[in-house]
N, CA, C and O atoms as a MOPAC input file, in Angstrom:
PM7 MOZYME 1SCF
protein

 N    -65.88000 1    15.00500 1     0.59900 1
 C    -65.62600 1    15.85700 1     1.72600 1
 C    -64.16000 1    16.24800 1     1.73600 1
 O    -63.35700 1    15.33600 1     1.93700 1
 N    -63.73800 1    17.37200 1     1.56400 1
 C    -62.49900 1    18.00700 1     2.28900 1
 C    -61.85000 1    17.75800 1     3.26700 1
 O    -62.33700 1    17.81600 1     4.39600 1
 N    -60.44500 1    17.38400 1     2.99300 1
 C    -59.92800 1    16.62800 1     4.44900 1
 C    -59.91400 1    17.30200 1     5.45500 1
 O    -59.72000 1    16.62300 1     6.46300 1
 N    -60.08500 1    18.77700 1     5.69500 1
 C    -59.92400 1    19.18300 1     6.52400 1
 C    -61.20400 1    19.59100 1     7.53900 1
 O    -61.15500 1    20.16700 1     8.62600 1
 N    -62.36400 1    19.08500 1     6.79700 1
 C    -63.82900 1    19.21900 1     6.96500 1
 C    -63.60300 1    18.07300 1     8.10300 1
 O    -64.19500 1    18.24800 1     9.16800 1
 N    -62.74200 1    16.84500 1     7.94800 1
 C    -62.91500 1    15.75200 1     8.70200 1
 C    -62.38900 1    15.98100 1     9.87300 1
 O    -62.76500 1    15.50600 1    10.94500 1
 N    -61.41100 1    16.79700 1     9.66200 1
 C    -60.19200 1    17.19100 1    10.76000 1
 C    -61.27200 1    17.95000 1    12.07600 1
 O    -61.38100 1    17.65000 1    13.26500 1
 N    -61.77200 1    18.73300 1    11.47600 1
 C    -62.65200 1    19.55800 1    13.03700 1
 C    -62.01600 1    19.82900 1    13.84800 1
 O    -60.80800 1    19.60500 1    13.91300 1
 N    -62.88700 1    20.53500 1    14.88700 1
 C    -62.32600 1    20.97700 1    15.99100 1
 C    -61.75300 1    20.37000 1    17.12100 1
 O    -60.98500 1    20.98800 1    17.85700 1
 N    -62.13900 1    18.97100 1    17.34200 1
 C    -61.70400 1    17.83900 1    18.22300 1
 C    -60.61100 1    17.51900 1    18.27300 1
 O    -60.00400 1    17.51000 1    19.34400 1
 N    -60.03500 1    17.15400 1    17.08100 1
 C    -59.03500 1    16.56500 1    16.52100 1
 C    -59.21400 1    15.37800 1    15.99800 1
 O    -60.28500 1    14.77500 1    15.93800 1
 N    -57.84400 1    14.90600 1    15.49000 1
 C    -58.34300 1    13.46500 1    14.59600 1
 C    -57.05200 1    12.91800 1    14.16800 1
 O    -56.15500 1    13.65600 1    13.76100 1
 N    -56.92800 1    11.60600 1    14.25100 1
 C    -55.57600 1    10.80000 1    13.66500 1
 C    -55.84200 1    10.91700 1    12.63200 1
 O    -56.93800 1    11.27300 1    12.19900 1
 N    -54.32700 1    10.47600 1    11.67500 1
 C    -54.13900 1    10.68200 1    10.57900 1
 C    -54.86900 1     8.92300 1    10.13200 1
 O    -55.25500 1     8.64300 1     8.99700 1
 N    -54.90200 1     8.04500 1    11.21200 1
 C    -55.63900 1     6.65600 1    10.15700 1
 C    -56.79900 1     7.09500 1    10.13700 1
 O    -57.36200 1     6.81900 1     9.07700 1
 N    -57.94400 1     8.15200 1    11.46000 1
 C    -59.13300 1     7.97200 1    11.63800 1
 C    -59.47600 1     9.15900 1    10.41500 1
 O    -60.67700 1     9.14300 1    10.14200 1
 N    -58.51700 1    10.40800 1     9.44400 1
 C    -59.19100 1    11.13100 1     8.35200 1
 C    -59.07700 1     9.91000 1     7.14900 1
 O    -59.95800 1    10.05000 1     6.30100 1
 N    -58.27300 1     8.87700 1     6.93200 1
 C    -57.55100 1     8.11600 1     5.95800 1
 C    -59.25300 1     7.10400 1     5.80200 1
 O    -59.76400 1     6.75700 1     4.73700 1
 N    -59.84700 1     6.81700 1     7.32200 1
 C    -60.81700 1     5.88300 1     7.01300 1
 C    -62.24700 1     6.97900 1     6.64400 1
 O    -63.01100 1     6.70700 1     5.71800 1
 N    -62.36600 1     7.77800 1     7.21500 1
 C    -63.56400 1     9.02000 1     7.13600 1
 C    -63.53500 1     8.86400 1     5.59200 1
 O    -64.53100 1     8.46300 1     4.99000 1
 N    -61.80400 1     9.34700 1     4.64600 1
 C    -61.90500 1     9.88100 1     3.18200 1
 C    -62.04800 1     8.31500 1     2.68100 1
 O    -62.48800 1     8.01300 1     1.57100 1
 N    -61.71500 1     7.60100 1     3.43000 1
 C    -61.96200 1     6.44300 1     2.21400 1
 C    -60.73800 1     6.32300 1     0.98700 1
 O    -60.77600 1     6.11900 1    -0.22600 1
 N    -59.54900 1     6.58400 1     2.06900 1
 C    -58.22200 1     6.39700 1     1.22100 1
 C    -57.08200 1     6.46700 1     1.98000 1
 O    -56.91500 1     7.19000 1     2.96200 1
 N    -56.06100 1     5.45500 1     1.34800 1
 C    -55.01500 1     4.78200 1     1.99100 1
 C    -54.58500 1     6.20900 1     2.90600 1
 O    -54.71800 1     7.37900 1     2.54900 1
 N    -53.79400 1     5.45600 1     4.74400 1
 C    -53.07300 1     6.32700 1     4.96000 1
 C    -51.99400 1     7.07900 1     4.12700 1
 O    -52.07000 1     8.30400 1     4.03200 1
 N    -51.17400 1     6.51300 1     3.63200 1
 C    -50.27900 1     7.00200 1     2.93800 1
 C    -51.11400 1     8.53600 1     2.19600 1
 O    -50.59100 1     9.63800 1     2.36200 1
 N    -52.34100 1     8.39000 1     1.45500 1
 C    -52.67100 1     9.15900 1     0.44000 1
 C    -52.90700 1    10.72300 1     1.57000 1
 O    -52.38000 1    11.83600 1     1.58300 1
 N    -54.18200 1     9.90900 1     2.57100 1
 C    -54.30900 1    10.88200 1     3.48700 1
 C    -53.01300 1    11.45400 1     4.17600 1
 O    -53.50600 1    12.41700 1     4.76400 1
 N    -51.91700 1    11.47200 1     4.42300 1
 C    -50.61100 1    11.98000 1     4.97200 1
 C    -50.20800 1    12.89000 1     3.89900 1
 O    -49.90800 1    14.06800 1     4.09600 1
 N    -50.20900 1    12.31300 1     2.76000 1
 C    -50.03000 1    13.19400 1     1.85300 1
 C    -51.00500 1    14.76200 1     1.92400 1
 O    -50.69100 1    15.77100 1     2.55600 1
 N    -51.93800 1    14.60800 1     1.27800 1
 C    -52.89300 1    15.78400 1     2.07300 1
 C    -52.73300 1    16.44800 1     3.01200 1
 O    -52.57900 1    17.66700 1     3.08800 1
 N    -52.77100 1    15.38400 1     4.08400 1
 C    -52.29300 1    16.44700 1     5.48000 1
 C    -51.18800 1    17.26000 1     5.16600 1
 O    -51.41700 1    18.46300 1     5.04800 1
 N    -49.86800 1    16.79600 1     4.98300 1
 C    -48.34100 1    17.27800 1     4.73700 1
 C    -49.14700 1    18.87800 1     3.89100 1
 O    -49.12300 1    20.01800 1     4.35500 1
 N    -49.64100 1    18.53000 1     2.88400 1
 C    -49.88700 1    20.04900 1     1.87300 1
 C    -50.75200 1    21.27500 1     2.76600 1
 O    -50.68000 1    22.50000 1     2.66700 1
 N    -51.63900 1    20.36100 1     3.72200 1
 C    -52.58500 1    20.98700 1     4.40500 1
 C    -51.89300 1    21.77000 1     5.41100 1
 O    -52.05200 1    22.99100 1     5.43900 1
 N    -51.09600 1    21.14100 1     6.28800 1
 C    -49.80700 1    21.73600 1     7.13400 1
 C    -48.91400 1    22.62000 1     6.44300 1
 O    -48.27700 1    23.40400 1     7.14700 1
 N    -48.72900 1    22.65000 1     5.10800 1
 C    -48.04400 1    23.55500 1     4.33100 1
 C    -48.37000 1    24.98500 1     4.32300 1
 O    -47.63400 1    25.96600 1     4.22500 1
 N    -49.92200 1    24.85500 1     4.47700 1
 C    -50.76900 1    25.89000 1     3.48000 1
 C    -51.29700 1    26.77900 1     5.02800 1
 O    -51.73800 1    27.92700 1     5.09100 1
 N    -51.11300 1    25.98100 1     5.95500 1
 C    -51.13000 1    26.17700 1     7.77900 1
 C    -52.92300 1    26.21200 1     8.17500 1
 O    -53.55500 1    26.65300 1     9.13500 1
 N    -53.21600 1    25.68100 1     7.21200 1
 C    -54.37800 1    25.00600 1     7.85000 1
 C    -54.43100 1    24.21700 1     8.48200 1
 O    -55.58300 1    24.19800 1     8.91600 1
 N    -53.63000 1    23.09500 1     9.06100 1
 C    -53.39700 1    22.23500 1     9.68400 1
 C    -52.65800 1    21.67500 1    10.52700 1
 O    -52.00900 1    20.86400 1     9.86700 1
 N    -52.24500 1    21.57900 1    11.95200 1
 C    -51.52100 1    21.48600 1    13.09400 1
 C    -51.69800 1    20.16300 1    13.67800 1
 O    -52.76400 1    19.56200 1    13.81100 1
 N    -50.50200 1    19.76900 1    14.01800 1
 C    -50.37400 1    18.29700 1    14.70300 1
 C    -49.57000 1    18.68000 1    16.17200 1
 O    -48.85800 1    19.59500 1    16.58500 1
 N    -50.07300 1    17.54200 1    16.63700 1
 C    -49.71700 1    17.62800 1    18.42800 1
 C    -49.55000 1    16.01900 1    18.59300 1
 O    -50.44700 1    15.25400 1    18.24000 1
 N    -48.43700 1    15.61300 1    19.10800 1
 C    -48.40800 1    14.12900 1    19.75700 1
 C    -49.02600 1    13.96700 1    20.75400 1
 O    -49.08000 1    14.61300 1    21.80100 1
 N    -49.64300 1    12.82200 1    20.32300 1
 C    -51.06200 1    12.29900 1    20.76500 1
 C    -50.57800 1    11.75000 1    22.39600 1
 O    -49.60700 1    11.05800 1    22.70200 1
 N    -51.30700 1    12.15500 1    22.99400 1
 C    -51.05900 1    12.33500 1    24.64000 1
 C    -51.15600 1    10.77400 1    25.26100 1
 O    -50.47100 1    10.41800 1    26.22000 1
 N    -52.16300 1     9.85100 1    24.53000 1
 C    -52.12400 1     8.19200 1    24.73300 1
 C    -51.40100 1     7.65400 1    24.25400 1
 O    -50.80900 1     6.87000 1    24.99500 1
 N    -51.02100 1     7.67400 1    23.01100 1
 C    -50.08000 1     6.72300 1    21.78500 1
 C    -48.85400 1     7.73100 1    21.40900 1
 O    -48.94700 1     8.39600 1    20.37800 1
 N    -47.86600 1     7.82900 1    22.12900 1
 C    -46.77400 1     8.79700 1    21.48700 1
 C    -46.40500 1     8.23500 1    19.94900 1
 O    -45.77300 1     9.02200 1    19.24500 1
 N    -46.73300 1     7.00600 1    19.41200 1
 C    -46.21000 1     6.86400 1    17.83100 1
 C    -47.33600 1     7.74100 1    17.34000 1
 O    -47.00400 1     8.19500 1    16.24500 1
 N    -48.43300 1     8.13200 1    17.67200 1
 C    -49.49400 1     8.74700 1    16.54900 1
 C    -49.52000 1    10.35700 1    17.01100 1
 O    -49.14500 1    10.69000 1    18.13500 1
 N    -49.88700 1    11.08700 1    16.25600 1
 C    -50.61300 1    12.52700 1    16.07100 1
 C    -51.85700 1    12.78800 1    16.13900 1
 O    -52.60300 1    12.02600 1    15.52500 1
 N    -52.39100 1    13.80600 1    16.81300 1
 C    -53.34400 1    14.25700 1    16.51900 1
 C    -53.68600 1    15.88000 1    15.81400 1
 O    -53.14000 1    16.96200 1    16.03100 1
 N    -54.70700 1    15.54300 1    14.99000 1
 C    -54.51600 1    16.38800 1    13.77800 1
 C    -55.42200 1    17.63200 1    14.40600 1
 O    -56.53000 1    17.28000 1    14.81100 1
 N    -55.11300 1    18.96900 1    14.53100 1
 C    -56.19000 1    20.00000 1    14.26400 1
 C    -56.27100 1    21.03100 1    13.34200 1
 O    -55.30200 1    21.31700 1    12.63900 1
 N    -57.38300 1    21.65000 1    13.26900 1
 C    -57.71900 1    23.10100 1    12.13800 1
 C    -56.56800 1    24.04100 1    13.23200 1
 O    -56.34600 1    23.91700 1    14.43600 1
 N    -55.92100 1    25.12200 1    12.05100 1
 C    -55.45200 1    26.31800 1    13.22600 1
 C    -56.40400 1    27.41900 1    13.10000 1
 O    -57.59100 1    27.09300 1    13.13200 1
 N    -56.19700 1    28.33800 1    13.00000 1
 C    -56.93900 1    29.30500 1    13.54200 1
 C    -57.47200 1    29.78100 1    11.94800 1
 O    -58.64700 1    29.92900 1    11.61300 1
 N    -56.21400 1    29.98000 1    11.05500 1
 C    -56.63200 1    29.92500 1     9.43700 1
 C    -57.23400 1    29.46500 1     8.81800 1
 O    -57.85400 1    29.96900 1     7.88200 1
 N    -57.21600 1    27.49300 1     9.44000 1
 C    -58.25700 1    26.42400 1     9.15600 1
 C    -59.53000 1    26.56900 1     9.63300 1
 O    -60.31600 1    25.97200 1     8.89800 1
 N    -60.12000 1    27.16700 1    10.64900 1
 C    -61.28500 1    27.26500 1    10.96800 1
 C    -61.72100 1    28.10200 1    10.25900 1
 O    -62.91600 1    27.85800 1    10.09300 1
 N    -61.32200 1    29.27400 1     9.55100 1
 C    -61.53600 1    29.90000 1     8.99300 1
 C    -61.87600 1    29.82000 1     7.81800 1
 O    -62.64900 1    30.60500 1     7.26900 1
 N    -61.42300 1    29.01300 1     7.37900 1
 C    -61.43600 1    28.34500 1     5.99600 1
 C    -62.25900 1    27.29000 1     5.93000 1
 O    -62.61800 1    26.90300 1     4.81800 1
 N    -62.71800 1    26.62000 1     7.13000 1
 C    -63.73200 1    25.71600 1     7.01600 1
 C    -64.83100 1    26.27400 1     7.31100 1
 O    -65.72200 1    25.44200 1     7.13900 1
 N    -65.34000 1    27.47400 1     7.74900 1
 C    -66.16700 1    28.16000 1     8.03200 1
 C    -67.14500 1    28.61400 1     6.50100 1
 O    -68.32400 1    28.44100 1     6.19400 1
 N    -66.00700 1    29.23600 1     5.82700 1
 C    -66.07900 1    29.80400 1     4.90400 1
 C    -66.48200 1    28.85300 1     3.70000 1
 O    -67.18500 1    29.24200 1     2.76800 1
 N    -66.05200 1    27.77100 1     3.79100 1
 C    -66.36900 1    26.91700 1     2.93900 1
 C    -67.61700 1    25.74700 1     3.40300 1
 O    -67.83500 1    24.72100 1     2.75900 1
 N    -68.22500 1    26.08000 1     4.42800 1
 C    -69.43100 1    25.39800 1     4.62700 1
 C    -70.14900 1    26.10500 1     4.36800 1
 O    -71.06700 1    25.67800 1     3.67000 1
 N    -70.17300 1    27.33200 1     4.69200 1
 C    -71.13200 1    28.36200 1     3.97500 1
 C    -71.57300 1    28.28300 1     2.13500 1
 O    -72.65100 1    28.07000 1     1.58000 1
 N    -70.29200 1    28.54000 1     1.63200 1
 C    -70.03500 1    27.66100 1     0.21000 1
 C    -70.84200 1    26.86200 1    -0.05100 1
 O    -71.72100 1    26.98000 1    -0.90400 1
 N    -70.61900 1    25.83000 1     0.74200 1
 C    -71.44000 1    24.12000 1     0.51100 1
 C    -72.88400 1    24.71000 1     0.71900 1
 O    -73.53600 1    24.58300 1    -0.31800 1
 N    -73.51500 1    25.25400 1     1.62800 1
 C    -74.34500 1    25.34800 1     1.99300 1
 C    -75.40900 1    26.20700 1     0.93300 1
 O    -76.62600 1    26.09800 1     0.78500 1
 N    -74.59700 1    26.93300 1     0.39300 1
 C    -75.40500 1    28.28400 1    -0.16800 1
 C    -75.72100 1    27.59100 1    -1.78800 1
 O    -76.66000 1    27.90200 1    -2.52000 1
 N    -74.39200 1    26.34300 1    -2.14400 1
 C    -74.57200 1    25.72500 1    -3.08200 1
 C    -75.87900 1    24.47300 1    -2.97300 1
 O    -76.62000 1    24.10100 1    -3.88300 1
 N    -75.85500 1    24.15200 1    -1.99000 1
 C    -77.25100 1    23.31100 1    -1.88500 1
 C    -78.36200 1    23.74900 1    -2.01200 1
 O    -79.36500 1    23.18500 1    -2.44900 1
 N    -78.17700 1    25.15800 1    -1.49200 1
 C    -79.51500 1    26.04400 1    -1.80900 1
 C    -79.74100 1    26.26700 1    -3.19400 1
 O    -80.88800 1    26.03600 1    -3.57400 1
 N    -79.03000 1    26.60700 1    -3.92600 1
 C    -79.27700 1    26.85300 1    -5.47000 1
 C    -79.99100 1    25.73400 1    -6.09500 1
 O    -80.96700 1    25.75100 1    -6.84500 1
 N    -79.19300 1    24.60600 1    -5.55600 1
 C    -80.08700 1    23.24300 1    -6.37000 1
 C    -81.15500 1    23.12500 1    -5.88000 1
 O    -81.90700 1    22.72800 1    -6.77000 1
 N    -81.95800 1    23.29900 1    -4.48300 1
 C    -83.17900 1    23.46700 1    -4.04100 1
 C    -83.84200 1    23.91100 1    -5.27800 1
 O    -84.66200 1    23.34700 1    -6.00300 1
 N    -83.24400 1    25.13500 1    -5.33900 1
 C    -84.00600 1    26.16400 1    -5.78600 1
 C    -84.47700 1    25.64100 1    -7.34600 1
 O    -85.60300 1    25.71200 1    -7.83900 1
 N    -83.36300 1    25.15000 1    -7.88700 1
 C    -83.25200 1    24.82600 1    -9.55600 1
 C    -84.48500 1    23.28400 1    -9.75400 1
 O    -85.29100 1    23.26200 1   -10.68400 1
 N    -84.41400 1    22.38400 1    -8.93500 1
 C    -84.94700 1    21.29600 1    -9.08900 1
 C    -86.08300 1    21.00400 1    -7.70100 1
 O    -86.76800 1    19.99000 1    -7.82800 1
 N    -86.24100 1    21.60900 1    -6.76500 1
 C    -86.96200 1    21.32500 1    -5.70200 1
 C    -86.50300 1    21.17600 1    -4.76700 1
 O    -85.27400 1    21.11400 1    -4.78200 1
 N    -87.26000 1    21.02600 1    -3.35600 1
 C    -86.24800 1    20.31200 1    -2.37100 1
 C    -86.35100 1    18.71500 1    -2.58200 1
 O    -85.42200 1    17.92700 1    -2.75800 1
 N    -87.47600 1    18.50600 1    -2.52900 1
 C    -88.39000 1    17.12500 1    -3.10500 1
 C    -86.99600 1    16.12900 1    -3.70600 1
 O    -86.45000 1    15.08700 1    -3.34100 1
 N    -86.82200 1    17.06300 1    -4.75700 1
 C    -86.18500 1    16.46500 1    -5.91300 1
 C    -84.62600 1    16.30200 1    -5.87500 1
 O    -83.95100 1    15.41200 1    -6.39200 1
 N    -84.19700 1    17.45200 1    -5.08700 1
 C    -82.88800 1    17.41900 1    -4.31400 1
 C    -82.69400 1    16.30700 1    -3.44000 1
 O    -81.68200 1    15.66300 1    -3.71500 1
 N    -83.53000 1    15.77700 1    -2.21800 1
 C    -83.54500 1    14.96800 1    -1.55800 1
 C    -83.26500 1    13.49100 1    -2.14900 1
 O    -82.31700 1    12.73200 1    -1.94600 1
 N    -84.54300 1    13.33000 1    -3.03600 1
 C    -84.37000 1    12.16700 1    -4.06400 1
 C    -83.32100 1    12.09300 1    -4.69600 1
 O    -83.40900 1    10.96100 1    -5.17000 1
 N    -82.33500 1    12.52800 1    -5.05800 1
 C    -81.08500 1    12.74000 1    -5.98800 1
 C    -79.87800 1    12.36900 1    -5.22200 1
 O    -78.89100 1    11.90600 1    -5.79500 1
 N    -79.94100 1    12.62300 1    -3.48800 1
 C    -79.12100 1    12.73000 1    -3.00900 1
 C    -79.41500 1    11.26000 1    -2.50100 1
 O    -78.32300 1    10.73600 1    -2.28200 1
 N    -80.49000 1    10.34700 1    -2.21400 1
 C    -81.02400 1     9.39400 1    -1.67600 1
 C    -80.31400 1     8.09300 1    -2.71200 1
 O    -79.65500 1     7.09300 1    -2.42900 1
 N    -80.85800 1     8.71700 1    -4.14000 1
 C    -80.38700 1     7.33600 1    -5.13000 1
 C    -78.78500 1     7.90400 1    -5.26100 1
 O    -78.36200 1     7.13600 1    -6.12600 1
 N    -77.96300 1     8.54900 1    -5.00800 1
 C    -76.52500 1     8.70400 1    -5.30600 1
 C    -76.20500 1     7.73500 1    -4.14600 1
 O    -75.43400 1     6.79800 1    -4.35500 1
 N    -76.86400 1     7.95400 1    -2.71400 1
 C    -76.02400 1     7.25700 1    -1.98100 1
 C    -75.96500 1     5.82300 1    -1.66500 1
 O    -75.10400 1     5.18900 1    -1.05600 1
 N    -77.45700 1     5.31800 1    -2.40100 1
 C    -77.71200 1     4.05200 1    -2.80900 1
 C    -76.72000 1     3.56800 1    -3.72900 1
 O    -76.19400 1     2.52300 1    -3.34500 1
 N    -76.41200 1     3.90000 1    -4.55000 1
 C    -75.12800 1     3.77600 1    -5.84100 1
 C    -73.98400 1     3.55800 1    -5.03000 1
 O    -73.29100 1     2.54100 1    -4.97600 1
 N    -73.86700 1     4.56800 1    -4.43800 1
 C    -72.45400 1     4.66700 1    -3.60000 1
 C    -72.26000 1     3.32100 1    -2.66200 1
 O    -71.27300 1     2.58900 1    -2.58500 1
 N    -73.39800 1     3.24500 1    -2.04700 1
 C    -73.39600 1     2.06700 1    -0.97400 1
 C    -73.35700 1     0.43200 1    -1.71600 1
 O    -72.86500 1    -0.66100 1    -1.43400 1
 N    -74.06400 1     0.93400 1    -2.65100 1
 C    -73.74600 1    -0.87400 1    -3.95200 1
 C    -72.84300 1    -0.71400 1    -4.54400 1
 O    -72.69200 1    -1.59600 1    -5.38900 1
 N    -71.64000 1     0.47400 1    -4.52900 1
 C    -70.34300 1     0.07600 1    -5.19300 1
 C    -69.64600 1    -0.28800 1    -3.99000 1
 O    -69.29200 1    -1.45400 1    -3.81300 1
 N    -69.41700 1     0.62800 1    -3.14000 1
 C    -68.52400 1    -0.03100 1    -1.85900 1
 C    -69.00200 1    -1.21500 1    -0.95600 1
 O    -68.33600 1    -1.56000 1     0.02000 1
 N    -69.86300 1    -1.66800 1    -1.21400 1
 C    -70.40900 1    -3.45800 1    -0.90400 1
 C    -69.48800 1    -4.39200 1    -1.91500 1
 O    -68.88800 1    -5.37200 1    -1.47400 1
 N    -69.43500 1    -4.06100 1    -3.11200 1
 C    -68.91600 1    -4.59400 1    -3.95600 1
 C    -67.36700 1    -4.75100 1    -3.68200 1
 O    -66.70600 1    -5.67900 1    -4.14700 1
 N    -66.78400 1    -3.61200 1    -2.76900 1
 C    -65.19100 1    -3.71000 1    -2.75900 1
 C    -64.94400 1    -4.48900 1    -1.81400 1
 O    -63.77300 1    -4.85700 1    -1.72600 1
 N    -66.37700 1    -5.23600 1    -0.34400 1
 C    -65.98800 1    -5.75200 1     0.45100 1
 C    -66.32800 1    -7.23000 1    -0.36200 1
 O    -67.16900 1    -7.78000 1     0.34900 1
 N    -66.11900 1    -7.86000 1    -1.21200 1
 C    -66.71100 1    -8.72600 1    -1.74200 1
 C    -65.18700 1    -9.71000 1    -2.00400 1
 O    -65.24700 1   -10.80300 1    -2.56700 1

């Protein structure tokens, strides 16, 4: 997922995209910083915790996340199309089984 897919319209701390991506704050700040570069991305001090931020899409970012779910979307359709839905489903079922017995393994 795209960090900025995590970001949404709500908003979001920079630890709560760091745990969503499944990578160190540090890495996620990094991202953000490029994401804020590129002005997809706007921070506001966080109205409860003045040490933290809260992260949003700007107006470019929604735009861009718009555009790129469509993307995602139109790309899922193709694989429907190429292998089934049936078969799509199943594919996506045993990946996340995999996924879920490697990251069991990191809490180990």
């Amino acid at each position: 997922m795209p960090t900025f897919m995590c970001i949404g319209l709500q908003g979001i701390s920079n630890s709560e995209v760091a745990r969503e991506l499944k990578v160190t704050k540090m890495a996620a700040s990094k991202i953000i910083k490029e994401l804020q570069e590129l002005g997809l991305v706007r921070s506001e001090k966080n109205l409860t915790d003045a040490r933290s931020e809260t992260l949003y899409l700007t107006e470019e970012g929604e735009i861009f996340n718009r555009k790129l779910k469509s993307i995602y979307a139109d790309q899922i359709n193709e694989y429907k199309k190429v292998v089934g839905n049936a078969n799509y489903e199943t594919a996506i079922d045993v990946l996340l089984q995999i996924n879920h017995y490697h990251e069991s393994l990191k809490l180990k």
